[in-house]
PDB file of C-alpha atoms in Angstrom:
ATOM      1  CA  UNK A   1       0.060   0.020  -0.061  1.00 69.00           C
ATOM      2  CA  UNK A   2       1.239   3.498  -0.781  1.00 74.00           C
ATOM      3  CA  UNK A   3       1.674   6.069   1.955  1.00 71.00           C
ATOM      4  CA  UNK A   4      -0.819   8.451   0.180  1.00 73.00           C
ATOM      5  CA  UNK A   5      -3.516   5.664   0.333  1.00 80.00           C
ATOM      6  CA  UNK A   6      -3.249   4.983   4.089  1.00 90.00           C
ATOM      7  CA  UNK A   7      -5.415   6.542   6.556  1.00 93.00           C
ATOM      8  CA  UNK A   8      -4.074   9.259   8.722  1.00 93.00           C
ATOM      9  CA  UNK A   9      -4.621   6.749  11.659  1.00 94.00           C
ATOM     10  CA  UNK A  10      -2.413   4.009  10.132  1.00 95.00           C
ATOM     11  CA  UNK A  11       0.316   6.552   9.340  1.00 95.00           C
ATOM     12  CA  UNK A  12       0.317   7.722  12.919  1.00 96.00           C
ATOM     13  CA  UNK A  13       0.380   4.009  14.045  1.00 96.00           C
ATOM     14  CA  UNK A  14       3.400   3.307  11.901  1.00 96.00           C
ATOM     15  CA  UNK A  15       5.242   6.392  13.336  1.00 97.00           C
ATOM     16  CA  UNK A  16       4.311   5.249  16.673  1.00 97.00           C
ATOM     17  CA  UNK A  17       5.988   1.816  15.968  1.00 97.00           C
ATOM     18  CA  UNK A  18       9.084   3.700  14.736  1.00 97.00           C
ATOM     19  CA  UNK A  19       9.281   5.858  17.951  1.00 97.00           C
ATOM     20  CA  UNK A  20       8.931   2.784  20.210  1.00 97.00           C
ATOM     21  CA  UNK A  21      11.750   1.094  18.118  1.00 97.00           C
ATOM     22  CA  UNK A  22      13.976   3.969  18.403  1.00 97.00           C
ATOM     23  CA  UNK A  23      13.413   4.299  22.186  1.00 97.00           C
ATOM     24  CA  UNK A  24      14.189   0.656  22.625  1.00 97.00           C
ATOM     25  CA  UNK A  25      17.494   0.789  20.774  1.00 98.00           C
ATOM     26  CA  UNK A  26      18.293   4.014  22.408  1.00 97.00           C
ATOM     27  CA  UNK A  27      17.883   2.557  25.709  1.00 97.00           C
ATOM     28  CA  UNK A  28      20.221  -0.346  24.721  1.00 97.00           C
ATOM     29  CA  UNK A  29      22.927   2.091  24.052  1.00 97.00           C
ATOM     30  CA  UNK A  30      22.562   2.677  20.256  1.00 97.00           C
ATOM     31  CA  UNK A  31      23.723   6.145  19.278  1.00 96.00           C
ATOM     32  CA  UNK A  32      21.085   8.416  17.766  1.00 94.00           C
ATOM     33  CA  UNK A  33      23.272   8.820  14.770  1.00 93.00           C
ATOM     34  CA  UNK A  34      22.536   5.150  13.968  1.00 95.00           C
ATOM     35  CA  UNK A  35      18.759   4.991  14.430  1.00 96.00           C
ATOM     36  CA  UNK A  36      17.908   8.480  13.525  1.00 96.00           C
ATOM     37  CA  UNK A  37      17.071   7.550   9.999  1.00 96.00           C
ATOM     38  CA  UNK A  38      14.657   4.948  11.304  1.00 96.00           C
ATOM     39  CA  UNK A  39      12.561   7.737  12.566  1.00 96.00           C
ATOM     40  CA  UNK A  40      13.213  10.435  10.233  1.00 96.00           C
ATOM     41  CA  UNK A  41      11.990   8.452   7.021  1.00 96.00           C
ATOM     42  CA  UNK A  42       8.701   7.415   8.377  1.00 96.00           C
ATOM     43  CA  UNK A  43       7.904  10.942   9.564  1.00 96.00           C
ATOM     44  CA  UNK A  44       9.004  12.403   6.151  1.00 95.00           C
ATOM     45  CA  UNK A  45       7.195  10.093   3.943  1.00 94.00           C
ATOM     46  CA  UNK A  46       4.236   9.127   6.107  1.00 95.00           C
ATOM     47  CA  UNK A  47       3.422  12.608   7.672  1.00 95.00           C
ATOM     48  CA  UNK A  48       5.241  15.333   5.984  1.00 92.00           C
ATOM     49  CA  UNK A  49       4.921  14.440   2.499  1.00 91.00           C
ATOM     50  CA  UNK A  50       1.438  12.665   2.877  1.00 88.00           C
ATOM     51  CA  UNK A  51       0.198  15.130   0.240  1.00 78.00           C
ATOM     52  CA  UNK A  52       2.904  14.564  -2.326  1.00 83.00           C
ATOM     53  CA  UNK A  53       5.288  17.071  -3.290  1.00 87.00           C
ATOM     54  CA  UNK A  54       7.640  19.136  -0.993  1.00 90.00           C
ATOM     55  CA  UNK A  55       5.807  22.357  -2.039  1.00 90.00           C
ATOM     56  CA  UNK A  56       2.415  20.782  -0.821  1.00 89.00           C
ATOM     57  CA  UNK A  57       4.080  19.764   2.426  1.00 91.00           C
ATOM     58  CA  UNK A  58       5.394  23.309   3.443  1.00 94.00           C
ATOM     59  CA  UNK A  59       3.079  25.284   5.490  1.00 94.00           C
ATOM     60  CA  UNK A  60       5.211  28.299   5.111  1.00 96.00           C
ATOM     61  CA  UNK A  61       7.417  30.117   2.624  1.00 96.00           C
ATOM     62  CA  UNK A  62       9.630  33.075   3.162  1.00 97.00           C
ATOM     63  CA  UNK A  63       8.863  36.271   1.415  1.00 96.00           C
ATOM     64  CA  UNK A  64      12.199  36.099  -0.460  1.00 96.00           C
ATOM     65  CA  UNK A  65      11.223  32.481  -1.611  1.00 94.00           C
ATOM     66  CA  UNK A  66       7.909  33.445  -3.281  1.00 94.00           C
ATOM     67  CA  UNK A  67       8.076  32.569  -6.956  1.00 90.00           C
ATOM     68  CA  UNK A  68      11.101  30.134  -6.528  1.00 88.00           C
ATOM     69  CA  UNK A  69      10.720  26.583  -7.388  1.00 87.00           C
ATOM     70  CA  UNK A  70      12.804  23.420  -6.784  1.00 87.00           C
ATOM     71  CA  UNK A  71      15.318  22.363  -9.263  1.00 85.00           C
ATOM     72  CA  UNK A  72      17.478  25.412  -9.536  1.00 82.00           C
ATOM     73  CA  UNK A  73      19.305  25.053  -6.154  1.00 85.00           C
ATOM     74  CA  UNK A  74      17.840  28.265  -4.783  1.00 92.00           C
ATOM     75  CA  UNK A  75      14.885  26.849  -2.709  1.00 95.00           C
ATOM     76  CA  UNK A  76      15.394  24.843   0.503  1.00 96.00           C
ATOM     77  CA  UNK A  77      12.906  22.527   2.320  1.00 96.00           C
ATOM     78  CA  UNK A  78      13.588  23.509   5.787  1.00 97.00           C
ATOM     79  CA  UNK A  79      12.118  22.012   9.133  1.00 97.00           C
ATOM     80  CA  UNK A  80      10.947  24.959  11.285  1.00 97.00           C
ATOM     81  CA  UNK A  81      12.006  22.969  14.281  1.00 97.00           C
ATOM     82  CA  UNK A  82      15.207  21.028  13.344  1.00 96.00           C
ATOM     83  CA  UNK A  83      14.434  17.375  13.083  1.00 95.00           C
ATOM     84  CA  UNK A  84      16.900  16.507  15.901  1.00 94.00           C
ATOM     85  CA  UNK A  85      14.850  18.657  18.327  1.00 94.00           C
ATOM     86  CA  UNK A  86      11.485  16.761  17.338  1.00 94.00           C
ATOM     87  CA  UNK A  87      13.336  13.401  17.654  1.00 95.00           C
ATOM     88  CA  UNK A  88      14.419  14.319  21.141  1.00 94.00           C
ATOM     89  CA  UNK A  89      10.820  15.202  22.097  1.00 94.00           C
ATOM     90  CA  UNK A  90       9.508  12.023  20.630  1.00 95.00           C
ATOM     91  CA  UNK A  91      12.029   9.771  22.327  1.00 96.00           C
ATOM     92  CA  UNK A  92      11.072  10.816  25.867  1.00 96.00           C
ATOM     93  CA  UNK A  93       7.396  10.397  25.520  1.00 94.00           C
ATOM     94  CA  UNK A  94       5.981   8.133  28.182  1.00 95.00           C
ATOM     95  CA  UNK A  95       3.050   7.052  26.145  1.00 94.00           C
ATOM     96  CA  UNK A  96       3.721   6.622  22.433  1.00 95.00           C
ATOM     97  CA  UNK A  97       0.360   6.515  20.821  1.00 93.00           C
ATOM     98  CA  UNK A  98      -1.526   8.293  17.973  1.00 92.00           C
ATOM     99  CA  UNK A  99      -2.658  11.290  20.031  1.00 93.00           C
ATOM    100  CA  UNK A 100       0.734  11.931  21.579  1.00 93.00           C
ATOM    101  CA  UNK A 101       2.451  11.613  18.093  1.00 93.00           C
ATOM    102  CA  UNK A 102      -0.100  13.779  16.395  1.00 94.00           C
ATOM    103  CA  UNK A 103       0.140  16.458  18.915  1.00 93.00           C
ATOM    104  CA  UNK A 104       3.888  16.784  18.610  1.00 94.00           C
ATOM    105  CA  UNK A 105       3.914  16.466  14.843  1.00 95.00           C
ATOM    106  CA  UNK A 106       1.141  19.046  14.385  1.00 94.00           C
ATOM    107  CA  UNK A 107       2.847  21.565  16.763  1.00 93.00           C
ATOM    108  CA  UNK A 108       6.613  21.110  15.900  1.00 94.00           C
ATOM    109  CA  UNK A 109       6.896  19.351  12.455  1.00 94.00           C
ATOM    110  CA  UNK A 110       6.355  22.440  10.381  1.00 95.00           C
ATOM    111  CA  UNK A 111       7.929  22.861   7.015  1.00 96.00           C
ATOM    112  CA  UNK A 112       9.109  26.198   5.362  1.00 97.00           C
ATOM    113  CA  UNK A 113      10.352  26.911   2.049  1.00 96.00           C
ATOM    114  CA  UNK A 114      13.253  29.329   2.294  1.00 97.00           C
ATOM    115  CA  UNK A 115      16.063  30.647  -0.022  1.00 97.00           C
ATOM    116  CA  UNK A 116      19.546  29.070  -0.058  1.00 96.00           C
ATOM    117  CA  UNK A 117      20.750  32.499   1.146  1.00 96.00           C
ATOM    118  CA  UNK A 118      18.448  32.338   4.170  1.00 97.00           C
ATOM    119  CA  UNK A 119      19.578  28.829   4.881  1.00 97.00           C
ATOM    120  CA  UNK A 120      23.145  30.016   4.937  1.00 97.00           C
ATOM    121  CA  UNK A 121      22.107  32.788   7.446  1.00 97.00           C
ATOM    122  CA  UNK A 122      20.527  30.169   9.727  1.00 97.00           C
ATOM    123  CA  UNK A 123      23.840  28.098   9.367  1.00 97.00           C
ATOM    124  CA  UNK A 124      26.160  30.912   9.987  1.00 96.00           C
ATOM    125  CA  UNK A 125      24.137  31.679  13.403  1.00 96.00           C
ATOM    126  CA  UNK A 126      24.315  28.043  14.415  1.00 95.00           C
ATOM    127  CA  UNK A 127      20.569  27.591  13.942  1.00 96.00           C
ATOM    128  CA  UNK A 128      20.505  24.909  11.203  1.00 92.00           C
ATOM    129  CA  UNK A 129      20.204  22.165  13.749  1.00 92.00           C
ATOM    130  CA  UNK A 130      19.200  23.870  16.763  1.00 95.00           C
ATOM    131  CA  UNK A 131      16.555  26.288  18.242  1.00 96.00           C
ATOM    132  CA  UNK A 132      17.573  29.723  19.636  1.00 96.00           C
ATOM    133  CA  UNK A 133      19.068  29.408  23.212  1.00 94.00           C
ATOM    134  CA  UNK A 134      16.010  31.217  24.581  1.00 93.00           C
ATOM    135  CA  UNK A 135      13.510  29.164  22.722  1.00 94.00           C
ATOM    136  CA  UNK A 136      10.314  28.588  24.817  1.00 89.00           C
ATOM    137  CA  UNK A 137       9.721  25.174  23.372  1.00 88.00           C
ATOM    138  CA  UNK A 138       6.477  26.364  21.875  1.00 88.00           C
ATOM    139  CA  UNK A 139       7.066  28.729  18.929  1.00 94.00           C
ATOM    140  CA  UNK A 140       8.040  26.642  16.039  1.00 96.00           C
ATOM    141  CA  UNK A 141       9.108  29.642  13.983  1.00 97.00           C
ATOM    142  CA  UNK A 142      11.563  31.115  16.603  1.00 97.00           C
ATOM    143  CA  UNK A 143      14.617  30.522  14.470  1.00 97.00           C
ATOM    144  CA  UNK A 144      13.233  32.507  11.550  1.00 98.00           C
ATOM    145  CA  UNK A 145      11.954  35.330  13.872  1.00 96.00           C
ATOM    146  CA  UNK A 146      15.465  35.671  15.449  1.00 95.00           C
ATOM    147  CA  UNK A 147      17.307  35.940  12.085  1.00 97.00           C
ATOM    148  CA  UNK A 148      14.660  38.362  10.596  1.00 97.00           C
ATOM    149  CA  UNK A 149      13.479  35.924   7.989  1.00 97.00           C
ATOM    150  CA  UNK A 150       9.885  36.743   7.317  1.00 97.00           C
ATOM    151  CA  UNK A 151       7.474  33.976   6.685  1.00 97.00           C
ATOM    152  CA  UNK A 152       3.963  33.816   5.034  1.00 96.00           C
ATOM    153  CA  UNK A 153       1.562  31.028   4.613  1.00 94.00           C
ATOM    154  CA  UNK A 154       2.526  28.847   1.666  1.00 90.00           C
ATOM    155  CA  UNK A 155      -0.328  29.129  -0.826  1.00 83.00           C
ATOM    156  CA  UNK A 156       0.507  25.702  -2.251  1.00 73.00           C
ATOM    157  CA  UNK A 157       0.320  23.774   1.066  1.00 76.00           C
ATOM    158  CA  UNK A 158      -2.018  20.860   1.367  1.00 76.00           C
ATOM    159  CA  UNK A 159      -1.102  19.960   4.866  1.00 63.00           C
ATOM    160  CA  UNK A 160      -1.695  23.341   6.540  1.00 53.00           C
TER     161      UNK A 160
END
């Protein structure tokens, strides 16, 4: 069965199984760098890209990225909250089930389309794989606000 043909409940059930697997192997001492892909891929294909394209998956777009499309190396598919931060939150869940996964994914797994230059700004500030030091844990767009990257809702989004 293709991911796009699965019910949302089935996709969340599969993601929950991936979270439980990662929790088990982490507790056994496996480094996150080894098991991370076992969580990242199900979330990417079963949750983020459930509507198909990267453009449809992105809830936001920077003003500078308006009019840009993939294929020319100028547009970047960026997790508003870096995946490592989401992964940490998922791995400490006491109860791994559909409601807990849905709550975290809906709140923290947001995608923004930004320019390559804006991606470099985040990298140079050390914010490509982390949130700002004073992050409240709630505002998923905090990295962009801190760096002055203005976002607007993505008109092509299906998962918004």
